[in-house]
Amino acid sequence: MSSRTIEFWSWRLFAVALVVSLGVSWWDYPQRWHTPGYWLRNLIMYWLYWSPRLAGVFMLTGFVSRAWNTRGGRRLLAMLMSVGVMIGLWSSLVEPQQLQVRETVLTGLPEGAEPVRLAVISDVHWGLFFRDSQLQGLVDKLNTLEVDAVLVAGDWTHEPPLDLKTGLAPLASIRHPVYGVMGNHDVEAPGPPLTEALREALKANGVQMLEGRMVTWKGWELVGLDDQWGGSPGPQVAALWPNERGHDRPQPSRRIVLAHQPDTLALLPEQGAFLAIAGHTHGGQIWIPGLTPWWLRNTNSEQSWWNGLYSTRVGPVFVTPGVGTVGLPARLAVPPMIDVIELR
């Protein structure tokens, strides 16, 4: 078969696959929670999820064949388009599946606190882009880790199936204690009106929610805070740190604080935590030097705490880049991550 024939059929199969992907998106849409008023946006996002899977290879083949069959500027353009499509396919089909584990160590334990290893995840966004097989794969990976607990920094769902309890059932098989808080997509900021149903589903599957309370565990004080956009973390901080004025808190703190957004952690008093943990930023999700930091500063967080460990006035802050995706079903140069933090 000649390269011209391959190009001819590639573009026609690409057009057919685009139509089929729209039909599959329409089929996939019902029986899910949806943010009110965003049905068209959600349908488009379903199409963005399915179209690379059904049409991407034909699009790539078409551009490669065109580069082979043309000369000069048209050939260069076709080659550039081929590279662009390959990057798009990598970011949508490959990198979001490449779950990685990153280890971080903090030393100098406060008196009475035991050495522990924590698996930290965030932004699962189970539903629209992060499907059941990925959730099961995440649970399987967590079960291979030698840790003392799993901490989940919110955004459990993103337009998920209606049956939350059954869909989140893999969480019940995690062999470690699981503690968590809600994220903005879990409390309608934005998101579907599923907050209470989600709480019940998480509780039924063994997750202990921490918002607004402190739990003593292995000599540590685990503290959870509401989401910054959809909750009231300020009053919780005032209630949980009632006598904090500057440096009044005895040092070092035994508190491990879990919140969804880095901005929430900025509400803590000075040296108010031995370790404060957040997610929300996705580490940028699609990292374009210069542009992604600007985007994060102007739309996501007032703090420049995006990915990894930071030394701050409230204590060490750790931001995990998450495991799921939102907005676009893609990750580029920011693979999904389980962070293992060892306190010793």
XYZ file of C-alpha atoms in Angstrom:
344
model
C 0.000 0.000 0.000
C 1.448 3.357 -1.049
C 1.952 6.236 1.387
C -0.673 8.265 -0.525
C -3.222 5.499 -0.076
C -2.362 5.329 3.632
C -2.889 9.091 3.915
C -6.198 8.875 2.023
C -7.632 6.224 4.340
C -6.112 7.694 7.497
C -8.001 10.960 7.128
C -11.264 9.225 6.316
C -10.934 6.838 9.258
C -10.001 9.828 11.416
C -13.253 11.574 10.462
C -15.275 8.425 11.185
C -13.522 7.949 14.535
C -14.318 11.535 15.550
C -18.009 10.937 14.922
C -17.876 7.607 16.769
C -16.096 9.248 19.729
C -18.908 11.800 19.959
C -21.426 8.965 20.026
C -19.443 7.121 22.696
C -19.275 10.345 24.733
C -23.056 10.706 24.532
C -23.434 7.071 25.627
C -20.970 7.577 28.495
C -22.659 10.746 29.763
C -25.823 9.438 31.516
C -25.923 7.977 35.033
C -23.244 10.326 36.357
C -23.172 13.272 38.700
C -22.802 16.543 36.804
C -22.175 20.099 37.864
C -25.439 21.997 37.269
C -25.308 24.288 34.253
C -22.191 22.658 32.790
C -23.704 19.866 30.695
C -22.218 21.126 27.411
C -18.775 21.616 28.945
C -18.906 18.117 30.387
C -19.963 16.593 27.088
C -17.026 18.323 25.397
C -14.678 16.957 28.070
C -16.026 13.445 27.481
C -15.280 13.927 23.794
C -11.753 15.111 24.656
C -11.330 11.924 26.689
C -12.583 9.542 24.002
C -11.391 11.148 20.751
C -7.618 10.557 21.286
C -8.362 6.931 22.135
C -10.441 6.351 19.009
C -9.064 8.827 16.471
C -5.542 9.765 17.569
C -3.641 7.051 15.711
C -5.413 7.896 12.420
C -4.588 11.592 12.852
C -0.923 10.788 13.503
C -0.761 8.423 10.526
C -2.335 11.088 8.320
C 0.224 13.761 9.220
C 3.179 11.365 8.934
C 1.985 10.243 5.501
C 1.491 13.849 4.413
C 5.038 14.704 5.517
C 6.249 11.772 3.410
C 4.256 12.860 0.349
C 5.010 16.614 0.328
C 8.052 18.858 0.051
C 9.205 22.229 1.318
C 7.106 24.259 3.739
C 4.171 21.855 3.621
C 6.420 18.980 4.608
C 7.858 20.973 7.532
C 4.348 21.895 8.683
C 3.205 18.270 8.477
C 6.268 17.176 10.468
C 5.586 19.778 13.152
C 1.948 18.687 13.305
C 3.085 15.066 13.642
C 5.269 15.992 16.613
C 2.375 17.936 18.148
C 0.035 14.973 17.794
C 2.620 12.633 19.322
C 2.980 14.963 22.324
C -0.804 15.098 22.616
C -1.129 11.318 22.507
C 1.664 10.901 25.054
C 0.122 13.416 27.458
C -3.395 11.999 27.174
C -2.804 8.245 26.800
C 0.602 7.452 28.299
C 1.750 9.832 31.032
C -1.540 9.831 33.023
C -1.074 6.058 33.390
C 2.527 6.298 34.641
C 1.893 6.314 38.374
C 5.143 6.982 40.222
C 6.345 6.917 43.828
C 8.522 9.692 45.251
C 10.165 9.476 48.673
C 10.898 12.403 51.021
C 12.471 12.256 54.489
C 11.997 14.678 57.391
C 14.095 14.251 60.523
C 14.099 15.585 64.078
C 10.939 14.105 65.587
C 9.245 15.938 68.454
C 9.210 14.227 71.818
C 6.605 11.460 72.066
C 6.069 11.097 68.316
C 6.850 7.761 66.669
C 8.745 7.396 63.378
C 6.172 6.885 60.605
C 5.912 6.553 56.853
C 2.996 8.299 55.161
C 1.654 7.678 51.659
C 0.259 10.996 50.438
C -2.056 11.346 47.441
C -4.443 13.998 46.197
C -6.738 14.939 43.326
C -7.862 11.457 42.392
C -10.739 12.972 40.416
C -12.356 9.562 39.968
C -15.092 9.793 37.349
C -14.745 11.795 34.163
C -11.107 11.088 33.228
C -9.833 8.826 36.034
C -11.692 5.575 35.458
C -12.381 2.480 37.574
C -9.318 0.590 36.326
C -7.051 3.472 37.355
C -8.647 3.634 40.804
C -8.031 -0.075 41.261
C -4.464 0.352 40.018
C -3.915 3.150 42.537
C -5.189 0.954 45.376
C -3.004 -1.942 44.227
C 0.060 0.329 44.190
C -0.716 1.698 47.658
C -0.943 -1.859 48.953
C 2.606 -2.594 47.782
C 4.017 0.223 49.909
C 5.310 -0.241 53.434
C 3.663 2.744 55.080
C 1.767 3.398 58.304
C -1.130 5.384 56.819
C -2.497 6.928 53.630
C -3.382 10.636 53.647
C -5.668 11.925 50.880
C -5.698 15.700 50.371
C -9.095 16.000 48.704
C -10.714 16.139 45.262
C -11.801 12.510 45.369
C -14.187 12.856 42.422
C -14.885 14.705 39.192
C -18.334 14.062 37.677
C -18.368 10.442 38.945
C -20.936 7.640 38.494
C -24.079 7.986 40.603
C -23.359 4.958 42.783
C -20.499 6.399 44.807
C -20.413 3.657 47.423
C -19.954 0.878 44.866
C -17.602 2.872 42.666
C -15.307 3.757 45.568
C -15.380 0.212 46.973
C -11.704 -0.432 46.013
C -10.742 1.999 48.790
C -11.996 -0.527 51.345
C -9.246 -2.937 50.308
C -6.390 -0.548 51.166
C -4.427 -2.365 53.854
C -3.396 0.830 55.654
C -5.482 3.320 57.670
C -6.801 6.019 55.329
C -7.387 9.629 56.454
C -8.712 12.367 54.220
C -10.312 15.744 53.663
C -12.601 17.112 50.984
C -11.408 19.185 48.024
C -13.158 21.962 46.137
C -14.600 19.592 43.516
C -16.114 17.542 46.365
C -17.967 20.527 47.866
C -19.486 22.204 44.785
C -16.702 24.743 44.279
C -17.231 23.842 41.459
C -18.758 20.412 41.430
C -21.991 18.419 41.579
C -24.147 18.426 44.746
C -22.705 15.141 46.020
C -20.884 16.174 49.203
C -22.953 14.294 51.777
C -23.340 11.237 49.538
C -19.568 11.237 49.047
C -18.920 11.479 52.771
C -21.170 8.484 53.358
C -19.491 6.494 50.584
C -16.006 7.250 51.908
C -17.013 6.357 55.457
C -18.606 3.117 54.246
C -15.318 2.216 52.536
C -13.135 2.802 55.567
C -11.924 6.373 55.077
C -11.679 8.540 58.208
C -12.453 12.182 57.396
C -10.553 14.813 59.369
C -12.035 18.246 58.559
C -12.293 20.429 61.619
C -10.956 17.865 64.057
C -7.798 16.443 65.529
C -7.020 12.724 65.888
C -4.208 11.395 68.076
C -2.220 8.730 66.235
C 1.169 7.193 67.081
C 2.072 10.202 69.209
C 1.111 12.637 66.423
C -1.859 14.982 66.147
C -3.519 14.547 62.758
C -5.522 17.683 61.923
C -7.794 18.225 58.909
C -9.140 21.494 57.495
C -11.978 22.436 55.152
C -11.431 23.399 51.540
C -10.552 27.059 51.089
C -13.118 27.742 48.358
C -16.067 25.672 49.531
C -15.608 25.514 53.314
C -14.642 27.523 56.383
C -11.061 26.676 57.354
C -10.469 30.004 59.131
C -12.804 29.294 62.082
C -11.414 25.757 62.269
C -7.869 27.109 62.612
C -9.046 29.496 65.345
C -10.723 26.628 67.211
C -7.889 24.122 66.832
C -5.109 26.605 67.662
C -6.970 28.680 70.299
C -3.937 30.071 72.122
C -1.686 30.753 69.167
C -0.123 34.198 69.098
C 3.081 34.324 67.157
C 5.564 31.946 68.784
C 3.407 30.940 71.768
C 3.079 27.326 70.666
C 5.578 24.980 72.398
C 8.146 23.763 69.898
C 8.392 21.522 68.066
C 4.810 20.899 67.026
C 3.489 17.339 66.862
C 0.811 18.280 64.348
C 0.486 16.843 60.855
C -2.027 19.084 59.089
C -3.959 17.943 56.012
C -5.815 20.358 53.716
C -6.705 20.441 50.052
C -5.323 23.834 49.029
C -1.917 25.321 49.829
C -3.639 28.643 50.527
C -5.459 26.987 53.440
C -2.143 26.073 55.040
C -1.107 29.732 54.909
C -3.833 30.383 57.538
C -1.919 28.380 60.153
C -0.041 30.181 62.935
C 3.699 30.456 62.788
C 5.326 27.048 63.286
C 1.856 25.592 63.774
C 2.696 22.224 62.200
C 5.548 19.746 62.115
C 4.312 18.986 58.588
C 1.481 20.526 56.567
C 0.211 18.700 53.473
C -1.883 19.857 50.505
C -2.661 19.029 46.871
C -4.914 21.004 44.479
C -2.221 22.355 42.148
C -1.661 19.088 40.214
C 1.938 20.327 40.055
C 0.728 22.328 37.063
C -0.519 19.120 35.337
C 0.778 20.313 31.960
C 4.161 21.916 32.550
C 5.120 24.638 30.085
C 8.057 26.680 31.421
C 7.031 30.255 32.158
C 3.373 29.776 31.268
C 2.450 27.137 33.856
C 3.890 29.077 36.840
C 2.046 32.202 35.675
C -1.180 30.209 35.374
C -0.792 28.703 38.840
C -0.097 32.089 40.454
C -3.089 33.739 38.805
C -5.754 31.026 38.945
C -4.822 28.379 41.476
C -2.910 29.567 44.526
C -1.623 32.753 46.083
C 1.318 30.754 47.442
C 4.204 29.542 45.301
C 3.867 26.052 46.788
C 3.125 23.830 43.811
C 5.011 20.556 43.985
C 7.268 19.133 46.663
C 8.624 20.281 50.026
C 8.815 23.945 51.057
C 10.197 25.648 54.152
C 7.605 28.187 55.326
C 6.738 30.238 58.401
C 4.020 27.694 59.348
C 6.516 24.844 59.186
C 7.447 22.420 56.401
C 4.745 22.390 53.700
C 4.468 19.498 51.268
C 2.360 19.781 48.093
C 1.691 16.576 46.176
C 0.966 16.837 42.423
C -1.935 14.375 42.558
C -2.843 11.313 40.562
C -5.781 12.428 38.397
C -6.529 15.169 35.894
C -9.086 17.939 35.528
C -9.883 20.409 32.744
C -7.987 18.357 30.164
C -7.476 14.571 30.373
C -3.731 15.044 30.086
C -0.474 15.335 32.010
C 2.795 16.548 30.540
C 6.088 16.471 32.481
C 4.066 16.087 35.706
C 3.348 12.352 36.087
C 0.767 11.103 38.613
C 2.449 10.694 41.963
C 2.200 8.858 45.254
C 4.426 10.707 47.706
C 5.882 8.668 50.552
C 7.001 10.915 53.403
C 9.124 9.368 56.121
C 9.234 11.126 59.481
C 12.151 9.853 61.523
